[in-house]
Amino acid sequence: MKKIINILLFITSITTIFCSLGHATQTRLTNHNLYFIENSGGSGKIYFRKHQTAGYVDLFRMNEDGTGVTQLTFDELYESNAQFNSDKTKIALIKKSNDIDYIYTMNSDGTNKQSIYNTTNRIYSLRISPDGNKISFVVIESGNTNGTLYTMNFDGTGVRTLNYNSSSENPAKIASDIAVEPVDISVYKHNGSTMTKNIVDYQYGFSYSPDSSKLYFINYSSKQLLRIDADGTNLIYITTYSVSGTSIYALSNGKILFRRLNGSKYEIVTLNSDGTNYTVLFSTSRYISSFYISPDETKIIYLDTYYYASTTEYYFVIVNLSNGSFNMIELDNYTSLSWISNTKIAYLQNDDIGTYDLNSFTKQKATTDTSPYYELFDAKNNKILYGYQTNNTFKYYIMDETGANNHQVIDQSIYGNMGTIKLSPDGSKIAYSFKGNTTYYQLVVTNTDGTGVTVILAQGYNYDYYDFQYIGDVVR
């Protein structure tokens, strides 16, 4: 099984490994169902990735009420960055193994899967052109630290970087022993000069113009907004100032929509394609990371995190771009967001998928089978310490290495922050640092068998006692 899946399994479920004389066995001690919201593209369906106990991360879709769940992919590759064509009938997405990244296309119902491109380089994002004929994607080539723009036809032919003379080189094929669904062992390596070589900030988004003739992206060093023709000509700096955030949208009216930090304010801004007519549609002193535009381009949503008096509050914010008015919808935890349609939003709520209706102002759960997101914190003397955190609730459990004697030992269901948590060398005690409604951390010890009383060993200002270690049986 590929390495990325192994890592995910060990984080999301607790597994013990027993080794003797070269023979290893694994015993699963917890179960889980994990969801990750994908771009639903205003398709009227919810697209999501799901990871189940002893399974792979695969792409699914369902109706907005949680019915009609359909699994779309069935392999060990890790799917991400699903994108729709303009009529929502086809999807392009990135799949990853240990050593090779792939681009797949398929119908929106999961049929007609095609592996159209693969590379030993890393692919970080992709977009389908509005006319449906091209796919562009950002690649970090070997030896580079930032991205290069590639384009190809939707069927995978005509792979190229964006060159000065708009010529196309034929990629060389390298043999690979990895077989995936469907079997395709061609690995493409594409070298050559390019106007975008190693200057694209792969962490940020890029966008096609509505007529598919141009691409907009952010320079990794200056963070300025650039435009290049889809044939590789006419590279132009549109802004002299930095543009920040992972969201860039070329709107159907010819304007560009993006986020900018201007002094102490985060602004949602539109520009003409030549950089003129700077217009602020929305401004706030609160942090905006990524935002997502509705299919009809009239609204955006983004996640807002608010820290106050040792508490953390989460909201998603719906902004009307015509007048800058907004609504804040409170959440229980940090989440991901996607537009199902112009009036419905999908989001994660305590690791289940929920929907929000903009007309009725109501939330509804679409899934109810999620298990907690367990993390392994420590293991000493045949004892395993694990638990989960959601919003500001911290629950920790102890069990034997066989899964027996499983019981909860810590339940901090108040607003605050947990620091370090460790078992004593003999496994009989847990020490942890915690900050509740105070300005300082407390260093606390409790017995793992649930007996006795919890003892506060020390407390100090700010981050004192946030971290510590056992030296023998003594906490230092």
Tab-separated table of C-alpha atoms in Angstrom, residues 32 116 129 211 292 316 327 356 384 430:
chain	number	residue	atom	x	y	z
A	32	HIS	CA	-13.442	5.411	11.816
A	116	ILE	CA	-4.503	11.013	-19.224
A	129	SER	CA	-10.888	25.624	-19.445
A	211	ASP	CA	-13.139	32.714	-23.247
A	292	TYR	CA	-15.405	30.311	-2.748
A	316	PHE	CA	-18.652	30.689	7.771
A	327	ASN	CA	-24.286	36.827	7.286
A	356	TYR	CA	-26.901	25.097	4.857
A	384	ILE	CA	-1.837	3.320	24.860
A	430	ILE	CA	-0.700	11.001	32.673
